[in-house]
JSON list of C-alpha atoms in Angstrom, two decimals:
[
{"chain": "A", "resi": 1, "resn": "UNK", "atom": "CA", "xyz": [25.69, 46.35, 3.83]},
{"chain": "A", "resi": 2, "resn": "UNK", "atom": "CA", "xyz": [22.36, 44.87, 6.03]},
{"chain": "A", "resi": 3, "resn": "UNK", "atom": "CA", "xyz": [22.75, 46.16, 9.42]},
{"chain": "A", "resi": 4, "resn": "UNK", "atom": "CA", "xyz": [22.67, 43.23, 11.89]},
{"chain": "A", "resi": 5, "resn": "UNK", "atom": "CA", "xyz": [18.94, 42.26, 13.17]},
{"chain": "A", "resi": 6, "resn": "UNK", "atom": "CA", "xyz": [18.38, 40.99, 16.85]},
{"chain": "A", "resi": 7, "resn": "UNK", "atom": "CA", "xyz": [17.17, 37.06, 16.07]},
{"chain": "A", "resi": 8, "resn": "UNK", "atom": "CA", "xyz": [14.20, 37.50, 17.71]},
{"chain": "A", "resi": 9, "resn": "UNK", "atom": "CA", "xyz": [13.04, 39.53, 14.84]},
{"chain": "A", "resi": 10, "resn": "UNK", "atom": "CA", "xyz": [14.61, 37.40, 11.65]},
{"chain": "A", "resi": 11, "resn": "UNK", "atom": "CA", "xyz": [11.69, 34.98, 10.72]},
{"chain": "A", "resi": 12, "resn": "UNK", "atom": "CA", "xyz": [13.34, 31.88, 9.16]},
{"chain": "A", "resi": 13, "resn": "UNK", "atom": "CA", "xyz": [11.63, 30.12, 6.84]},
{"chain": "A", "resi": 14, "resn": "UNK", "atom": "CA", "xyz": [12.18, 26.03, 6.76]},
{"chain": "A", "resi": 15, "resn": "UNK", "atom": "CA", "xyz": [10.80, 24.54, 3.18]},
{"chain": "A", "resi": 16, "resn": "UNK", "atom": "CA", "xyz": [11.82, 20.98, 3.01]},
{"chain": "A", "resi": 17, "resn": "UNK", "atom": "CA", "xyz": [9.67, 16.94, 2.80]},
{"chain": "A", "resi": 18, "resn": "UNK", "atom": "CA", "xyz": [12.32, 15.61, 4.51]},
{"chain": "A", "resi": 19, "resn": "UNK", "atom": "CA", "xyz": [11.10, 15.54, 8.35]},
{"chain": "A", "resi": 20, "resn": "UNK", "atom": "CA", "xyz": [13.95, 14.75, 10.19]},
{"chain": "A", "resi": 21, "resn": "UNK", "atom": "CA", "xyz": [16.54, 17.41, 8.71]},
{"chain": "A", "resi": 22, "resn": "UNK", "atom": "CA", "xyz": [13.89, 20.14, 8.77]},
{"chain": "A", "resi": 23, "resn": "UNK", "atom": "CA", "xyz": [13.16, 19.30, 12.59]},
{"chain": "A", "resi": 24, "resn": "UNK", "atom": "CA", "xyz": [16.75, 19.69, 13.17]},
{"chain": "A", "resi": 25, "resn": "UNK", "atom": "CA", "xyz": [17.08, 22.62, 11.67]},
{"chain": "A", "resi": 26, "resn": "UNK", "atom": "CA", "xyz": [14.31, 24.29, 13.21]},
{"chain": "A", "resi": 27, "resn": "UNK", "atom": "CA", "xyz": [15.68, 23.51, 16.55]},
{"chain": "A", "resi": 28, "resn": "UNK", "atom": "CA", "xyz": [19.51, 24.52, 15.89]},
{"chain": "A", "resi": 29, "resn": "UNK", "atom": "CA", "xyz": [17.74, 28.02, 14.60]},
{"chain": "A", "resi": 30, "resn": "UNK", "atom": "CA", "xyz": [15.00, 28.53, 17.49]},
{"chain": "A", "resi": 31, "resn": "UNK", "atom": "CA", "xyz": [17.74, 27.42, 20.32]},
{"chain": "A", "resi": 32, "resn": "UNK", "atom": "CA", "xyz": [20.28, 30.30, 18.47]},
{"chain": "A", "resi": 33, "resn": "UNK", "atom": "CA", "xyz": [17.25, 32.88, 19.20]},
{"chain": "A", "resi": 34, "resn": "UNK", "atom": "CA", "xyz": [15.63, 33.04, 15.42]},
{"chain": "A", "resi": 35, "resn": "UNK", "atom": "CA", "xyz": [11.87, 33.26, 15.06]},
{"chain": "A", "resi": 36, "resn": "UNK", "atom": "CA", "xyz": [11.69, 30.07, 12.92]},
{"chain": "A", "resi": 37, "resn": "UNK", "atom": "CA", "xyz": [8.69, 28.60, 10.94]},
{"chain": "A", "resi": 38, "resn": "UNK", "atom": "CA", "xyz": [8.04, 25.36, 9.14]},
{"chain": "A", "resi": 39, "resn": "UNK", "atom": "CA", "xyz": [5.74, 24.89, 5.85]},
{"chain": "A", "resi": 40, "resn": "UNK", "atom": "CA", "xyz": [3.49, 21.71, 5.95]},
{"chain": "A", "resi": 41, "resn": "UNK", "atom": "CA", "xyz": [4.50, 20.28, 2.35]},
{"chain": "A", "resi": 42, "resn": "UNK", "atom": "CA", "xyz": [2.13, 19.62, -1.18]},
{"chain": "A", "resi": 43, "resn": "UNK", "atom": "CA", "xyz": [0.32, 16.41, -1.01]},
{"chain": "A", "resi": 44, "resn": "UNK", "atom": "CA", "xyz": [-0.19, 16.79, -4.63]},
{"chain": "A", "resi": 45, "resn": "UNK", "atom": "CA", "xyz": [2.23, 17.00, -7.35]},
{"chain": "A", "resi": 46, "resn": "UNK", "atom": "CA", "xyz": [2.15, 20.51, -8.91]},
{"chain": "A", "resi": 47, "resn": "UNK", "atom": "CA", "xyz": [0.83, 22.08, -5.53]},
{"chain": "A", "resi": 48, "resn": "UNK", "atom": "CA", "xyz": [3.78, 24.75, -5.36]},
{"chain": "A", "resi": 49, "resn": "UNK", "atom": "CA", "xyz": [1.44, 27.73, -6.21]},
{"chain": "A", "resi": 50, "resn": "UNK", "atom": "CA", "xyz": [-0.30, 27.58, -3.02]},
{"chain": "A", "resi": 51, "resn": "UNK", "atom": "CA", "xyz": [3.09, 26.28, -1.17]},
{"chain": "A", "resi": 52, "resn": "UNK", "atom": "CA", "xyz": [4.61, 29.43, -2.37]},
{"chain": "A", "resi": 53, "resn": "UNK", "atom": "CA", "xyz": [1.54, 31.71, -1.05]},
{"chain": "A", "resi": 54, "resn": "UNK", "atom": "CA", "xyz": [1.99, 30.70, 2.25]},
{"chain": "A", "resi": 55, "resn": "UNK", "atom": "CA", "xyz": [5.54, 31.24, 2.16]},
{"chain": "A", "resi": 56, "resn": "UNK", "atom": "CA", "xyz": [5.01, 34.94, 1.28]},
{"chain": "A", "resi": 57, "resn": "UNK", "atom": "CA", "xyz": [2.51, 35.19, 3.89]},
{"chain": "A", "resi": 58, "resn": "UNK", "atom": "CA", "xyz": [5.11, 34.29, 6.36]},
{"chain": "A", "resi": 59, "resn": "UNK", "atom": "CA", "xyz": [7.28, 37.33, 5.59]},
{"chain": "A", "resi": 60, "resn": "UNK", "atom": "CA", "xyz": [10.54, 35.79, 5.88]},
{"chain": "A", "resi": 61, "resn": "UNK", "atom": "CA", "xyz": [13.82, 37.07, 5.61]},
{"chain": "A", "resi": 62, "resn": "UNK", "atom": "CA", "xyz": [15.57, 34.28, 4.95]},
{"chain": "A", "resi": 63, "resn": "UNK", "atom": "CA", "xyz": [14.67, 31.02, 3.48]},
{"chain": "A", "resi": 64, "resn": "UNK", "atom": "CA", "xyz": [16.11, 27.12, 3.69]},
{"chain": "A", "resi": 65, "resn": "UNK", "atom": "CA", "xyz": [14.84, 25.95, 0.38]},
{"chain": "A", "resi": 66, "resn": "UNK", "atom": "CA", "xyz": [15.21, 22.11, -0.64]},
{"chain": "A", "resi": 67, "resn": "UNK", "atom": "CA", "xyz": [14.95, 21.88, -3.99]},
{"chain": "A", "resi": 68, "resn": "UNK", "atom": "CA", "xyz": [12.98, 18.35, -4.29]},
{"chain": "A", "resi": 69, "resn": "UNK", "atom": "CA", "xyz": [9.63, 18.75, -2.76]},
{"chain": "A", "resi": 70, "resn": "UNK", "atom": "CA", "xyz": [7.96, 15.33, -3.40]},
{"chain": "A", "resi": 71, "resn": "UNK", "atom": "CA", "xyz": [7.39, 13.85, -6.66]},
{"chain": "A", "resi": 72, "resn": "UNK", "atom": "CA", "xyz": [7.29, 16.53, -9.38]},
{"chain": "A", "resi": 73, "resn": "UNK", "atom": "CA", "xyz": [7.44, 19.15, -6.88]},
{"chain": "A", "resi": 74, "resn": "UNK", "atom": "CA", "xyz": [10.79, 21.27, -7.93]},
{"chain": "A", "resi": 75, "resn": "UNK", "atom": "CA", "xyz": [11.72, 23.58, -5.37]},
{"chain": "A", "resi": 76, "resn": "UNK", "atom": "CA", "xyz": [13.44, 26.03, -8.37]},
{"chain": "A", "resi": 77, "resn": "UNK", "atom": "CA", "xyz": [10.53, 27.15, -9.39]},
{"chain": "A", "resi": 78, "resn": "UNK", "atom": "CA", "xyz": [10.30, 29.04, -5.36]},
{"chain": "A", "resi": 79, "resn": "UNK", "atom": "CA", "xyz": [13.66, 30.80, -5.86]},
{"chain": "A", "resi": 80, "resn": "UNK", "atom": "CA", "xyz": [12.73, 33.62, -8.02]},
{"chain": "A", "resi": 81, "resn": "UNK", "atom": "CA", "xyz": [9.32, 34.62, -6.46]},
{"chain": "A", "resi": 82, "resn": "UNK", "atom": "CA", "xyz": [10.42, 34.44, -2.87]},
{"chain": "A", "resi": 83, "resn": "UNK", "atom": "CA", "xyz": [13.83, 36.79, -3.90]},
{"chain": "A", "resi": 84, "resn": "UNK", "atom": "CA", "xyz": [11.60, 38.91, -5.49]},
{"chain": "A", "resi": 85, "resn": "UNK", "atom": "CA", "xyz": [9.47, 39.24, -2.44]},
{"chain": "A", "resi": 86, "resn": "UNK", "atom": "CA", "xyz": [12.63, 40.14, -0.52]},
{"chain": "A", "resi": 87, "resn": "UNK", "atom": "CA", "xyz": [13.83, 36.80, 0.86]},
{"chain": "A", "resi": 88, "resn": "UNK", "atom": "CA", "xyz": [17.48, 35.52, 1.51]},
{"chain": "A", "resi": 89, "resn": "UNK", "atom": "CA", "xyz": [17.47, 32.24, 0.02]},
{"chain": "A", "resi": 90, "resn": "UNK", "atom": "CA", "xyz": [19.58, 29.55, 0.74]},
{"chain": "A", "resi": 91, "resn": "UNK", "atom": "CA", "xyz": [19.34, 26.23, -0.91]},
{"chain": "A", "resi": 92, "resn": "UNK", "atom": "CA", "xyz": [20.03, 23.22, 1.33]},
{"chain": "A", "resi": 93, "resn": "UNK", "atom": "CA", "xyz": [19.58, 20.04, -1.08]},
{"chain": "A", "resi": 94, "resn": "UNK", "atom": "CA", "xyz": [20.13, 16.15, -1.65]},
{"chain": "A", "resi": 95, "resn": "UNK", "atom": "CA", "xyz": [21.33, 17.14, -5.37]},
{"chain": "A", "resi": 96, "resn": "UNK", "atom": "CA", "xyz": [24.88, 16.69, -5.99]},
{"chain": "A", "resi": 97, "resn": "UNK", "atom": "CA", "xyz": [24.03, 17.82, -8.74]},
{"chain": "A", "resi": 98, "resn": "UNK", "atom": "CA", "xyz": [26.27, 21.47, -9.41]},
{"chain": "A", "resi": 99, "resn": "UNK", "atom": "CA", "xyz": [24.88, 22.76, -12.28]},
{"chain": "A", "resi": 100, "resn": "UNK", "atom": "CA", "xyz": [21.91, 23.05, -10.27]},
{"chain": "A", "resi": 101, "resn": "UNK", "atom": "CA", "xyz": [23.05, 24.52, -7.61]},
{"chain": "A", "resi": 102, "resn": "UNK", "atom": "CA", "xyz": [24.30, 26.99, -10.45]},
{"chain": "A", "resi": 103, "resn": "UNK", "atom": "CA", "xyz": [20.49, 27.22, -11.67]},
{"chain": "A", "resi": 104, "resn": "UNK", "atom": "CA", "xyz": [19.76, 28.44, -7.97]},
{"chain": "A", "resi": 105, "resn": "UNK", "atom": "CA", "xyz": [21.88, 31.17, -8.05]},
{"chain": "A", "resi": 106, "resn": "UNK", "atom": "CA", "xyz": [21.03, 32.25, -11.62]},
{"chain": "A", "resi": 107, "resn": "UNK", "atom": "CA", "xyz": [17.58, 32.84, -9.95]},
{"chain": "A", "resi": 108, "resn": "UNK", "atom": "CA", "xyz": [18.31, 34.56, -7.15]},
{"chain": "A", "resi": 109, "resn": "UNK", "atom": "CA", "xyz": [19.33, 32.22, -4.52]},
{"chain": "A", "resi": 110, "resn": "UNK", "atom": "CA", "xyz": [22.35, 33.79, -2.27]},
{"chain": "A", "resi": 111, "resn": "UNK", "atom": "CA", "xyz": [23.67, 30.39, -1.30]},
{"chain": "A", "resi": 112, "resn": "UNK", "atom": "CA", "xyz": [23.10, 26.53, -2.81]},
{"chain": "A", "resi": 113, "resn": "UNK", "atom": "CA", "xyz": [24.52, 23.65, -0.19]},
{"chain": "A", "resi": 114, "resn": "UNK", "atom": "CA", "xyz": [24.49, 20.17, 0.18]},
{"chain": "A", "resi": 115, "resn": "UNK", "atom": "CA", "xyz": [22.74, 18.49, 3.25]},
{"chain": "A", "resi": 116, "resn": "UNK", "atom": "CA", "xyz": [26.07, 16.90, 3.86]},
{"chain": "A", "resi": 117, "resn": "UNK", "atom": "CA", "xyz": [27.76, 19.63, 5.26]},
{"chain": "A", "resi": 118, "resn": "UNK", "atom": "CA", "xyz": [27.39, 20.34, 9.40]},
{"chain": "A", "resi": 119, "resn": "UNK", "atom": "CA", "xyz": [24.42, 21.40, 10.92]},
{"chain": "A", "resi": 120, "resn": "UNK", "atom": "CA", "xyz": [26.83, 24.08, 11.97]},
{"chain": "A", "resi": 121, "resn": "UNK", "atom": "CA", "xyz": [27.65, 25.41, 8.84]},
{"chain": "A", "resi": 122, "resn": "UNK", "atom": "CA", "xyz": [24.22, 25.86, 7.17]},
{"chain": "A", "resi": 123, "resn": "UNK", "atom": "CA", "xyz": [23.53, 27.70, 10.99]},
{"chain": "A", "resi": 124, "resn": "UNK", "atom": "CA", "xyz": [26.95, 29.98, 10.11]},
{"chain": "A", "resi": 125, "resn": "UNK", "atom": "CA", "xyz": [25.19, 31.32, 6.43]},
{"chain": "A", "resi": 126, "resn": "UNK", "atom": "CA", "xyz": [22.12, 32.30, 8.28]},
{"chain": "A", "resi": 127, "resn": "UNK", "atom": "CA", "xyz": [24.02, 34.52, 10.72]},
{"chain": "A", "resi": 128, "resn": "UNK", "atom": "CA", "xyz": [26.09, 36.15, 7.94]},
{"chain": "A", "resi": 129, "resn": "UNK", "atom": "CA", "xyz": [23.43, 36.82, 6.02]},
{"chain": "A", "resi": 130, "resn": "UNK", "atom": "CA", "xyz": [21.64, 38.55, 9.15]},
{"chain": "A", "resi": 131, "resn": "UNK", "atom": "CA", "xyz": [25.07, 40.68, 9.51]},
{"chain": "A", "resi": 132, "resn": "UNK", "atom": "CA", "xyz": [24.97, 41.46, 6.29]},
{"chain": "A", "resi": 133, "resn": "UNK", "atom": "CA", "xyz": [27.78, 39.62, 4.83]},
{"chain": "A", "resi": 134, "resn": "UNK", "atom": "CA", "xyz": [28.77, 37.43, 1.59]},
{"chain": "A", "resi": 135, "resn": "UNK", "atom": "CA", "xyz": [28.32, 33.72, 2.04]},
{"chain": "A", "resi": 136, "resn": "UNK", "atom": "CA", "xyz": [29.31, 32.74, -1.45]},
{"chain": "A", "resi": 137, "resn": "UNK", "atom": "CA", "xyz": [32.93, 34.05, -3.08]},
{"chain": "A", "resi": 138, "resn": "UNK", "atom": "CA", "xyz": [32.99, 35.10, -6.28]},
{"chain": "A", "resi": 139, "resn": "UNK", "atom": "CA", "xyz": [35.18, 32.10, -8.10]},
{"chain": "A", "resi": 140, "resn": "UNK", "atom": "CA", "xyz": [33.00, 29.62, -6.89]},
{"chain": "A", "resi": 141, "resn": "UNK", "atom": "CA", "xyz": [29.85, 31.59, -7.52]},
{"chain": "A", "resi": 142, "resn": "UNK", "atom": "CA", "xyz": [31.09, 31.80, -11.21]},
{"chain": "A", "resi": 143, "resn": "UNK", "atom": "CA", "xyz": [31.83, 28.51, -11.56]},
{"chain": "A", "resi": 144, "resn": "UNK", "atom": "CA", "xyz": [28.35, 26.96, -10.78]},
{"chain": "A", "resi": 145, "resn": "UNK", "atom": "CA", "xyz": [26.94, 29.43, -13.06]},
{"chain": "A", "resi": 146, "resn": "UNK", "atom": "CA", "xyz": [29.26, 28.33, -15.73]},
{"chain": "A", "resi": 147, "resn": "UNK", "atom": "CA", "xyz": [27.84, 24.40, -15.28]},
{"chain": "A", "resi": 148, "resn": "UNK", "atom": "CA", "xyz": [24.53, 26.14, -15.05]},
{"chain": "A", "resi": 149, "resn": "UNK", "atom": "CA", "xyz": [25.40, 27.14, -18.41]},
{"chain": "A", "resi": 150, "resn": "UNK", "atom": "CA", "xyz": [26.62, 24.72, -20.16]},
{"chain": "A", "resi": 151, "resn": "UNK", "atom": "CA", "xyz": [24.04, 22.55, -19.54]},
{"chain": "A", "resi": 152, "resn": "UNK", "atom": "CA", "xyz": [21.52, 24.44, -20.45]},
{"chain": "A", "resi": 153, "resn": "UNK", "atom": "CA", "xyz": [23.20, 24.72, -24.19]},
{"chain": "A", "resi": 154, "resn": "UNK", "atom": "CA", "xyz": [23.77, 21.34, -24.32]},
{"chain": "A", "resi": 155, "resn": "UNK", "atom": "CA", "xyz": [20.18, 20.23, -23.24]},
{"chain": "A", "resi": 156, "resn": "UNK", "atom": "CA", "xyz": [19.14, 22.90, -25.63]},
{"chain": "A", "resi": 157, "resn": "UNK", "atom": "CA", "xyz": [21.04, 21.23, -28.50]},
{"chain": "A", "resi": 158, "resn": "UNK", "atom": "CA", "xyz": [19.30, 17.87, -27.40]},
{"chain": "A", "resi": 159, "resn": "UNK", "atom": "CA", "xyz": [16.06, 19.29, -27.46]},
{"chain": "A", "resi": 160, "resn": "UNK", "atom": "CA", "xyz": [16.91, 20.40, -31.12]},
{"chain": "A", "resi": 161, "resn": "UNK", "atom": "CA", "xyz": [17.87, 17.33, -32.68]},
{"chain": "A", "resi": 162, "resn": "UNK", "atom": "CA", "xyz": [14.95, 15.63, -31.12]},
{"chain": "A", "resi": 163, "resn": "UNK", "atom": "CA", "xyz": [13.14, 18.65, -33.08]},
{"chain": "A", "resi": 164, "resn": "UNK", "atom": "CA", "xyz": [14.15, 17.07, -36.31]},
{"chain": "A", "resi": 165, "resn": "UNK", "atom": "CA", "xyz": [12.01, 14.28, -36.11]},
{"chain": "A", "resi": 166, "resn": "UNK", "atom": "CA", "xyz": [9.31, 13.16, -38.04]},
{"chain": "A", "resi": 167, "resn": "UNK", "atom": "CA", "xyz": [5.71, 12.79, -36.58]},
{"chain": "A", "resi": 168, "resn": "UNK", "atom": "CA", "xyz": [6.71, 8.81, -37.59]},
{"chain": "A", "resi": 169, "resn": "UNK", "atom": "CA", "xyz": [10.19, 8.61, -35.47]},
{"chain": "A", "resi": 170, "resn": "UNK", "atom": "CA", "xyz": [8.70, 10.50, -32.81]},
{"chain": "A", "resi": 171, "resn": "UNK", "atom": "CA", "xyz": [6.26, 7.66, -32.49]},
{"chain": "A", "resi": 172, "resn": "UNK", "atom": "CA", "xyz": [9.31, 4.90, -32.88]},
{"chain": "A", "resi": 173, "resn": "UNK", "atom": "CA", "xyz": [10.79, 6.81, -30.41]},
{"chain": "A", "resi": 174, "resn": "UNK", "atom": "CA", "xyz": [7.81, 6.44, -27.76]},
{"chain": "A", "resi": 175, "resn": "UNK", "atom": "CA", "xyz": [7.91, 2.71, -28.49]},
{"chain": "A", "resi": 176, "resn": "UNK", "atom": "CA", "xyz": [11.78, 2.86, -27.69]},
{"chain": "A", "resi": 177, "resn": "UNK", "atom": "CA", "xyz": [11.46, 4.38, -24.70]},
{"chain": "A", "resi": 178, "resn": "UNK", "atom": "CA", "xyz": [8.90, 1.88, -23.22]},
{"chain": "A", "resi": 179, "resn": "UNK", "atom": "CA", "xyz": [11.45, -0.70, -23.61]},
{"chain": "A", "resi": 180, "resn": "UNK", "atom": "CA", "xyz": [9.52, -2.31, -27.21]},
{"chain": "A", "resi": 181, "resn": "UNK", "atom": "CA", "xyz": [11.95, -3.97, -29.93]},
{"chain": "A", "resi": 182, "resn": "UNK", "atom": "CA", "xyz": [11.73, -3.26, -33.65]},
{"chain": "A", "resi": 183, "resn": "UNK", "atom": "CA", "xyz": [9.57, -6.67, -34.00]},
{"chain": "A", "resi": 184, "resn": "UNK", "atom": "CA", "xyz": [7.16, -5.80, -31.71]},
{"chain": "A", "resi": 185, "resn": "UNK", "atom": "CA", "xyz": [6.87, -2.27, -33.04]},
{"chain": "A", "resi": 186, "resn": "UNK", "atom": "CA", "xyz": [6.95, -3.09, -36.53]},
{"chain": "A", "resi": 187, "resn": "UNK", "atom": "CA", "xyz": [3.33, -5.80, -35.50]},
{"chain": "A", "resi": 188, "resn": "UNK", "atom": "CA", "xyz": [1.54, -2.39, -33.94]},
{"chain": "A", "resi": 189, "resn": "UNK", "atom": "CA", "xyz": [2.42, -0.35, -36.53]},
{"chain": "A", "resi": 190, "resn": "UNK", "atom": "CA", "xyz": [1.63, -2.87, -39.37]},
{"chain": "A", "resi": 191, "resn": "UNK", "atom": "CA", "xyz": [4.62, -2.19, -40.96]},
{"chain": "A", "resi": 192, "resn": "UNK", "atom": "CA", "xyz": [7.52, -4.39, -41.87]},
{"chain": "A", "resi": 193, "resn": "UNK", "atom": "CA", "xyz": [10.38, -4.56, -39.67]},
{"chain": "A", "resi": 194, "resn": "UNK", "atom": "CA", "xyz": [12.73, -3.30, -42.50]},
{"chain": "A", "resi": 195, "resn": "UNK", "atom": "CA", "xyz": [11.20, -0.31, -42.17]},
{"chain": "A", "resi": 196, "resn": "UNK", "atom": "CA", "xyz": [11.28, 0.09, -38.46]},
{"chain": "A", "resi": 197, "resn": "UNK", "atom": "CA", "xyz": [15.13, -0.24, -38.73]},
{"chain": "A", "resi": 198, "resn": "UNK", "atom": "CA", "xyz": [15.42, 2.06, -40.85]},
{"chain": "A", "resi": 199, "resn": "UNK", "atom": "CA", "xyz": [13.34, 4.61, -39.29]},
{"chain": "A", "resi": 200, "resn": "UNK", "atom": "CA", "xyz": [15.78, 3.68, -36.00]},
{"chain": "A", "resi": 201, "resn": "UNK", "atom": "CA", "xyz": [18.45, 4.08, -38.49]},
{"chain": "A", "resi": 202, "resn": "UNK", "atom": "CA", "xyz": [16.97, 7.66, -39.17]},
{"chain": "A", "resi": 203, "resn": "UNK", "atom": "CA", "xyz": [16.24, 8.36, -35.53]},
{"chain": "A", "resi": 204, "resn": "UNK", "atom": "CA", "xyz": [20.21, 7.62, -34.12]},
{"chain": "A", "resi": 205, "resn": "UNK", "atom": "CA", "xyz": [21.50, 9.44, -36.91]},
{"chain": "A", "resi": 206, "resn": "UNK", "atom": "CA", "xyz": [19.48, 12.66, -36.05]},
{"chain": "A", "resi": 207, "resn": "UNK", "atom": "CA", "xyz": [20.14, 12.51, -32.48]},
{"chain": "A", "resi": 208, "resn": "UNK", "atom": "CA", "xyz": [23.98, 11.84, -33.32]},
{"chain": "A", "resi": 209, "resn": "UNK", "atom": "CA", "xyz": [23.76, 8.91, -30.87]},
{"chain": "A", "resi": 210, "resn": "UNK", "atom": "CA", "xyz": [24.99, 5.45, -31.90]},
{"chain": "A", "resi": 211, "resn": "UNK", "atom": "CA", "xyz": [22.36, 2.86, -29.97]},
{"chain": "A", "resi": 212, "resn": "UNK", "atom": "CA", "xyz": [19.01, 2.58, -29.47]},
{"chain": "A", "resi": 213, "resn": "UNK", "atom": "CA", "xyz": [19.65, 2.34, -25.32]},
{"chain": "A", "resi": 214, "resn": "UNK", "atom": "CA", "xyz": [21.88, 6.05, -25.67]},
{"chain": "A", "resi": 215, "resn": "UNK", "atom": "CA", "xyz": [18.74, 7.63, -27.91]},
{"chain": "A", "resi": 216, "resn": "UNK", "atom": "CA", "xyz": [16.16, 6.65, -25.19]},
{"chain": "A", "resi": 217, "resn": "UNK", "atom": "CA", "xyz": [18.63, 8.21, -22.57]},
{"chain": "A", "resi": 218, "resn": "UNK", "atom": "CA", "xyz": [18.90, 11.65, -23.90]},
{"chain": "A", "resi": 219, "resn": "UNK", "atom": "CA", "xyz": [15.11, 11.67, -24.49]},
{"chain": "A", "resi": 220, "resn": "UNK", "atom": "CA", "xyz": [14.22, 10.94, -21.13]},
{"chain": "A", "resi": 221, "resn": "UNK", "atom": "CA", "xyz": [17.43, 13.34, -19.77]},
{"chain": "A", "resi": 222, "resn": "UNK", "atom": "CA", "xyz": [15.70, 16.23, -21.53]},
{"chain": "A", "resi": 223, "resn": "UNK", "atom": "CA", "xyz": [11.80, 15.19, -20.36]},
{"chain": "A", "resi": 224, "resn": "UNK", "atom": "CA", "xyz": [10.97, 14.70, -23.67]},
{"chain": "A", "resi": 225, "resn": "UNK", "atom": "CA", "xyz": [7.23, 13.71, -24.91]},
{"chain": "A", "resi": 226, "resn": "UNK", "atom": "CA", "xyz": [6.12, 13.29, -27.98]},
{"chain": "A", "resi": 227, "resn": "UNK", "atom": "CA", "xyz": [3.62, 15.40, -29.75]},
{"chain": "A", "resi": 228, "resn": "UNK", "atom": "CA", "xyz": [1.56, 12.82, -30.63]},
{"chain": "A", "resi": 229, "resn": "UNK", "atom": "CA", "xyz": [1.66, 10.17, -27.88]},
{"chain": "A", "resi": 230, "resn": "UNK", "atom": "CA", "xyz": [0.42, 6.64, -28.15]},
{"chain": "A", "resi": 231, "resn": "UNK", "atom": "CA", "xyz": [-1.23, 4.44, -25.99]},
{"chain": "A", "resi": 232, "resn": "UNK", "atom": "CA", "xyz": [0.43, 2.24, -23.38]}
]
């Protein structure tokens, strides 16, 4: 068991866009006696390399992690490097989203929350993680990493029937998904539109979907692009 640490000497680590909570927080932890810090966040998508350098630098011990950082900034991708540099990581996030919060624990996270709960509560994991002790049980620990994976088989099975399209249905797919109908894609193809239905005959069948609406929702639930894209 971690022996207890005065609070003076456990740096916290705030990581969050949204100003207000992360304010908060860092107030409720600096009035309790912590030696708390507050990242600046990525004005650029795909900024969480250097986001993540100065978080290191910081030498925390324990981490509030949110997991979305701005637009295409995803917070998950911190968990693993920060554990491995020795942090306590607790995930305080927006997402209701539980398999998620499973995700976070499958990479090292000791805690996922929602920013629902009390200011009070979140403050409670810190200090048990400073005395050492478990903030998560075990059934419910298990049961987020069971969502955690089942979704990733199912999005894996997604990803595979969307693997067993042609280069063509790929591209009827990309017309699909920005909201063309088979008239319209049948004129920019210079096909006929016979052919287009068919080839969104093809495309449902593979997926194991039965509309054109449910086929563009698991491609876009999976972040699916096609190989060869086409123009807007």
């Amino acid at each position: 068991m971690t022996q207890t640490m005065a609070r003076s000497e456990v740096r916290v680590l705030i990581i969050d866009d949204h100003a207000l909570f992360a304010e908060s927080m860092e107030l409720a932890l600096s009035l309790e006696g912590y030696d708390v810090r507050r990242l600046p966040q990525p004005q650029t998508a795909g900024s969480l390399n250097g986001l993540l350098a100065a978080a290191i630098r910081t030498r925390p011990r324990i981490v509030l992690l949110d997991l979305d950082l701005g637009e295409h900034n995803d917070g998950t991708r911190l968990i693993a490097p920060l554990a491995t540099a020795g942090a306590q990581v607790v995930v305080v996030t927006g997402s209701a989203d539980r398999s998620r919060w499973g995700e976070c624990l499958r990479y090292g996270a000791r805690k996922a929350m929602p920013k629902t709960m009390a200011l009070n509560d979140v403050l409670s994991v810190v200090r048990r993680i400073n005395q050492g002790l478990p903030v998560m049980d075990r059934t419910e620990r298990e049961e987020l990493l069971r969502l955690w994976h089942d979704q990733r088989q199912e999005r894996e099975a997604m990803v595979a029937r969307l693997m067993l399209l042609t280069k063509r249905e790929q591209e009827v797919l990309v017309h699909l998904m920005k909201g063309r109908q088979v008239r319209e894609i049948a004129a920019l193809s210079v096909v006929s539109e016979a052919t287009v239905r068919t080839q969104v005959k093809s495309i449902l069948a593979k997926l194991e979907v039965s509309s054109q609406l449910a086929a563009v929702g698991l491609a876009n639930r999976v972040g699916w692009h096609a190989v060869s894209r086409l123009s807007a």
